[in-house]
């Protein structure tokens, strides 16, 4: 019986497994759409009842799926604390936490429902290739993140010393300056905080040039990893 259930819930090349994956994907999309519709103002009570019913049905199915995956797992603790295991749990946890409590106090937890969309990774081959590519270059990505954090801090400190005296309200501390550093290095530039001194503007120009490179680096790393993954698959 266990082997039969495993052949269905795990991705296998059989009809029942494909139908199971199709149903779960459909419910994930339905759940995400319902979650989005919930945010519309002035919804009719009937509509809210329908959305609540959709939430209950999807949570029941996702809970059964989660329990079945634990049941068929060869190493249960390993599955529970794996990426997919955590995503499966987080996708249903807000619903059960809200039962018997004032939902207003747990409203912040409801955003965790958006993690249900990550369940699609398990069933979508393209997304699976993407995740595999990310894992294959995780060391490079970690190095990139560390370098980026250092550059953000360096930029925050630099602009603070250039602009603090000229704009004490916008650059009152290094912590305030870090907001400018983040939006500048990511080339977003909201325009709410900008340098007015000559030194600050020259420094900003240099940071913008670095920011353009920062945006391009992870794209190149991931693109290269995806290409390598697809080449290995086609061999």
GROMACS .gro file of C-alpha atoms in nm:
model
  235
    1UNK     CA    1   0.000   0.000   0.000
    2UNK     CA    2   0.281   0.238   0.090
    3UNK     CA    3   0.456   0.177  -0.244
    4UNK     CA    4   0.129   0.241  -0.429
    5UNK     CA    5   0.073   0.574  -0.252
    6UNK     CA    6   0.436   0.671  -0.311
    7UNK     CA    7   0.399   0.601  -0.682
    8UNK     CA    8   0.115   0.856  -0.690
    9UNK     CA    9   0.233   1.141  -0.465
   10UNK     CA   10   0.591   1.130  -0.587
   11UNK     CA   11   0.658   1.239  -0.945
   12UNK     CA   12   0.652   0.922  -1.154
   13UNK     CA   13   0.580   0.847  -1.516
   14UNK     CA   14   0.234   0.700  -1.467
   15UNK     CA   15  -0.119   0.824  -1.527
   16UNK     CA   16  -0.228   0.846  -1.162
   17UNK     CA   17   0.083   1.044  -1.067
   18UNK     CA   18   0.030   1.290  -1.352
   19UNK     CA   19  -0.337   1.339  -1.256
   20UNK     CA   20  -0.240   1.393  -0.893
   21UNK     CA   21   0.018   1.655  -0.994
   22UNK     CA   22  -0.235   1.823  -1.224
   23UNK     CA   23  -0.498   1.843  -0.946
   24UNK     CA   24  -0.252   1.985  -0.693
   25UNK     CA   25  -0.128   2.246  -0.943
   26UNK     CA   26  -0.488   2.345  -1.016
   27UNK     CA   27  -0.563   2.384  -0.644
   28UNK     CA   28  -0.249   2.591  -0.591
   29UNK     CA   29  -0.355   2.831  -0.865
   30UNK     CA   30  -0.711   2.840  -0.734
   31UNK     CA   31  -0.587   2.912  -0.383
   32UNK     CA   32  -0.357   3.193  -0.497
   33UNK     CA   33  -0.637   3.351  -0.705
   34UNK     CA   34  -0.880   3.326  -0.411
   35UNK     CA   35  -0.623   3.483  -0.179
   36UNK     CA   36  -0.583   3.772  -0.425
   37UNK     CA   37  -0.958   3.823  -0.466
   38UNK     CA   38  -0.996   3.835  -0.085
   39UNK     CA   39  -0.812   4.166  -0.081
   40UNK     CA   40  -1.075   4.340  -0.296
   41UNK     CA   41  -1.283   4.589  -0.095
   42UNK     CA   42  -1.662   4.565  -0.057
   43UNK     CA   43  -1.692   4.198  -0.143
   44UNK     CA   44  -2.039   4.052  -0.109
   45UNK     CA   45  -2.095   3.809   0.181
   46UNK     CA   46  -2.176   3.533  -0.069
   47UNK     CA   47  -1.842   3.587  -0.241
   48UNK     CA   48  -1.657   3.575   0.091
   49UNK     CA   49  -1.835   3.249   0.175
   50UNK     CA   50  -1.722   3.100  -0.158
   51UNK     CA   51  -1.363   3.214  -0.097
   52UNK     CA   52  -1.373   3.066   0.254
   53UNK     CA   53  -1.500   2.736   0.114
   54UNK     CA   54  -1.219   2.732  -0.142
   55UNK     CA   55  -0.969   2.794   0.137
   56UNK     CA   56  -1.106   2.509   0.347
   57UNK     CA   57  -1.110   2.260   0.058
   58UNK     CA   58  -0.758   2.346  -0.057
   59UNK     CA   59  -0.618   2.330   0.297
   60UNK     CA   60  -0.777   1.988   0.351
   61UNK     CA   61  -0.626   1.856   0.028
   62UNK     CA   62  -0.285   2.011   0.099
   63UNK     CA   63  -0.292   1.867   0.451
   64UNK     CA   64  -0.369   1.518   0.321
   65UNK     CA   65  -0.091   1.556   0.064
   66UNK     CA   66   0.153   1.669   0.335
   67UNK     CA   67   0.065   1.376   0.564
   68UNK     CA   68   0.091   1.128   0.275
   69UNK     CA   69   0.434   1.259   0.183
   70UNK     CA   70   0.550   1.214   0.542
   71UNK     CA   71   0.402   0.863   0.541
   72UNK     CA   72   0.584   0.752   0.224
   73UNK     CA   73   0.912   0.932   0.299
   74UNK     CA   74   1.206   0.697   0.355
   75UNK     CA   75   1.361   0.950   0.593
   76UNK     CA   76   1.073   1.136   0.757
   77UNK     CA   77   1.274   1.398   0.955
   78UNK     CA   78   1.477   1.475   0.643
   79UNK     CA   79   1.158   1.538   0.442
   80UNK     CA   80   0.995   1.748   0.717
   81UNK     CA   81   1.294   1.982   0.733
   82UNK     CA   82   1.361   1.983   0.359
   83UNK     CA   83   1.274   2.276   0.131
   84UNK     CA   84   0.959   2.107   0.001
   85UNK     CA   85   0.859   1.984   0.346
   86UNK     CA   86   0.883   2.332   0.497
   87UNK     CA   87   0.692   2.487   0.205
   88UNK     CA   88   0.416   2.225   0.239
   89UNK     CA   89   0.385   2.300   0.611
   90UNK     CA   90   0.399   2.679   0.578
   91UNK     CA   91   0.128   2.670   0.309
   92UNK     CA   92  -0.128   2.520   0.552
   93UNK     CA   93  -0.004   2.648   0.889
   94UNK     CA   94  -0.177   2.991   0.887
   95UNK     CA   95  -0.519   2.828   0.846
   96UNK     CA   96  -0.478   2.605   1.152
   97UNK     CA   97  -0.320   2.881   1.361
   98UNK     CA   98  -0.626   3.098   1.296
   99UNK     CA   99  -0.871   2.836   1.421
  100UNK     CA  100  -0.999   2.928   1.766
  101UNK     CA  101  -0.813   3.259   1.776
  102UNK     CA  102  -0.894   3.616   1.688
  103UNK     CA  103  -0.772   3.634   1.329
  104UNK     CA  104  -0.689   4.001   1.367
  105UNK     CA  105  -0.403   3.915   1.598
  106UNK     CA  106  -0.269   3.664   1.344
  107UNK     CA  107  -0.339   3.867   1.032
  108UNK     CA  108   0.032   3.907   0.959
  109UNK     CA  109   0.063   3.529   0.927
  110UNK     CA  110  -0.187   3.518   0.642
  111UNK     CA  111   0.076   3.641   0.400
  112UNK     CA  112   0.243   3.300   0.442
  113UNK     CA  113  -0.029   3.162   0.216
  114UNK     CA  114   0.156   3.310  -0.080
  115UNK     CA  115   0.420   3.042  -0.025
  116UNK     CA  116   0.174   2.794  -0.172
  117UNK     CA  117   0.284   2.910  -0.513
  118UNK     CA  118   0.628   2.763  -0.433
  119UNK     CA  119   0.463   2.421  -0.421
  120UNK     CA  120   0.446   2.452  -0.800
  121UNK     CA  121   0.822   2.396  -0.814
  122UNK     CA  122   0.769   2.030  -0.732
  123UNK     CA  123   0.539   1.976  -1.031
  124UNK     CA  124   0.680   2.211  -1.293
  125UNK     CA  125   0.985   2.080  -1.479
  126UNK     CA  126   1.099   2.426  -1.589
  127UNK     CA  127   1.088   2.554  -1.232
  128UNK     CA  128   1.262   2.238  -1.115
  129UNK     CA  129   1.546   2.307  -1.361
  130UNK     CA  130   1.566   2.662  -1.230
  131UNK     CA  131   1.590   2.543  -0.869
  132UNK     CA  132   1.856   2.289  -0.966
  133UNK     CA  133   2.053   2.564  -1.139
  134UNK     CA  134   2.027   2.784  -0.828
  135UNK     CA  135   2.155   2.500  -0.610
  136UNK     CA  136   2.447   2.435  -0.845
  137UNK     CA  137   2.572   2.793  -0.807
  138UNK     CA  138   2.470   2.853  -0.446
  139UNK     CA  139   2.829   2.923  -0.339
  140UNK     CA  140   2.867   3.191  -0.608
  141UNK     CA  141   2.532   3.344  -0.509
  142UNK     CA  142   2.628   3.347  -0.139
  143UNK     CA  143   2.956   3.518  -0.229
  144UNK     CA  144   2.768   3.771  -0.442
  145UNK     CA  145   2.525   3.846  -0.157
  146UNK     CA  146   2.812   3.897   0.089
  147UNK     CA  147   2.993   4.132  -0.149
  148UNK     CA  148   2.669   4.321  -0.211
  149UNK     CA  149   2.610   4.366   0.164
  150UNK     CA  150   2.963   4.503   0.202
  151UNK     CA  151   2.912   4.744  -0.088
  152UNK     CA  152   2.578   4.861   0.053
  153UNK     CA  153   2.739   4.933   0.389
  154UNK     CA  154   3.037   5.105   0.225
  155UNK     CA  155   2.797   5.318   0.017
  156UNK     CA  156   2.591   5.410   0.323
  157UNK     CA  157   2.899   5.519   0.515
  158UNK     CA  158   3.038   5.713   0.219
  159UNK     CA  159   2.722   5.911   0.142
  160UNK     CA  160   2.675   5.982   0.513
  161UNK     CA  161   3.010   6.161   0.534
  162UNK     CA  162   2.946   6.351   0.209
  163UNK     CA  163   2.588   6.458   0.281
  164UNK     CA  164   2.536   6.462   0.657
  165UNK     CA  165   2.618   6.829   0.707
  166UNK     CA  166   2.431   6.945   0.396
  167UNK     CA  167   2.122   6.728   0.458
  168UNK     CA  168   2.108   6.627   0.825
  169UNK     CA  169   1.736   6.546   0.793
  170UNK     CA  170   1.790   6.288   0.515
  171UNK     CA  171   2.133   6.155   0.615
  172UNK     CA  172   2.114   6.187   0.991
  173UNK     CA  173   2.291   5.855   1.050
  174UNK     CA  174   2.449   5.566   0.864
  175UNK     CA  175   2.128   5.370   0.915
  176UNK     CA  176   1.930   5.638   0.728
  177UNK     CA  177   2.200   5.649   0.461
  178UNK     CA  178   2.167   5.274   0.401
  179UNK     CA  179   1.821   5.331   0.249
  180UNK     CA  180   1.978   5.559  -0.011
  181UNK     CA  181   2.253   5.302  -0.070
  182UNK     CA  182   2.005   5.020  -0.133
  183UNK     CA  183   1.787   5.209  -0.382
  184UNK     CA  184   2.096   5.346  -0.559
  185UNK     CA  185   2.284   5.018  -0.590
  186UNK     CA  186   1.969   4.849  -0.720
  187UNK     CA  187   1.932   5.141  -0.966
  188UNK     CA  188   1.575   5.202  -0.845
  189UNK     CA  189   1.633   5.562  -0.739
  190UNK     CA  190   1.297   5.673  -0.601
  191UNK     CA  191   1.418   6.033  -0.589
  192UNK     CA  192   1.306   6.093  -0.231
  193UNK     CA  193   1.667   6.114  -0.110
  194UNK     CA  194   1.948   6.240  -0.332
  195UNK     CA  195   2.289   6.411  -0.288
  196UNK     CA  196   2.328   6.788  -0.325
  197UNK     CA  197   2.702   6.828  -0.265
  198UNK     CA  198   2.963   6.789  -0.540
  199UNK     CA  199   3.138   6.512  -0.352
  200UNK     CA  200   2.809   6.333  -0.291
  201UNK     CA  201   2.714   6.351  -0.658
  202UNK     CA  202   3.051   6.216  -0.775
  203UNK     CA  203   3.026   5.939  -0.516
  204UNK     CA  204   2.670   5.863  -0.637
  205UNK     CA  205   2.791   5.836  -0.997
  206UNK     CA  206   3.049   5.577  -0.893
  207UNK     CA  207   2.793   5.385  -0.689
  208UNK     CA  208   2.549   5.385  -0.982
  209UNK     CA  209   2.815   5.232  -1.207
  210UNK     CA  210   2.876   4.963  -0.946
  211UNK     CA  211   2.499   4.914  -0.914
  212UNK     CA  212   2.465   4.837  -1.284
  213UNK     CA  213   2.723   4.562  -1.245
  214UNK     CA  214   2.551   4.425  -0.936
  215UNK     CA  215   2.224   4.388  -1.127
  216UNK     CA  216   2.400   4.207  -1.414
  217UNK     CA  217   2.614   3.964  -1.211
  218UNK     CA  218   2.342   3.735  -1.070
  219UNK     CA  219   2.168   3.729  -1.409
  220UNK     CA  220   2.487   3.602  -1.571
  221UNK     CA  221   2.551   3.345  -1.297
  222UNK     CA  222   2.199   3.199  -1.313
  223UNK     CA  223   2.186   3.208  -1.695
  224UNK     CA  224   2.513   3.017  -1.714
  225UNK     CA  225   2.389   2.760  -1.461
  226UNK     CA  226   2.059   2.713  -1.649
  227UNK     CA  227   2.245   2.661  -1.976
  228UNK     CA  228   2.470   2.403  -1.814
  229UNK     CA  229   2.170   2.227  -1.658
  230UNK     CA  230   1.986   2.205  -1.990
  231UNK     CA  231   2.300   2.081  -2.170
  232UNK     CA  232   2.344   1.804  -1.912
  233UNK     CA  233   1.978   1.708  -1.953
  234UNK     CA  234   2.009   1.681  -2.333
  235UNK     CA  235   2.323   1.466  -2.319
   0.00000   0.00000   0.00000
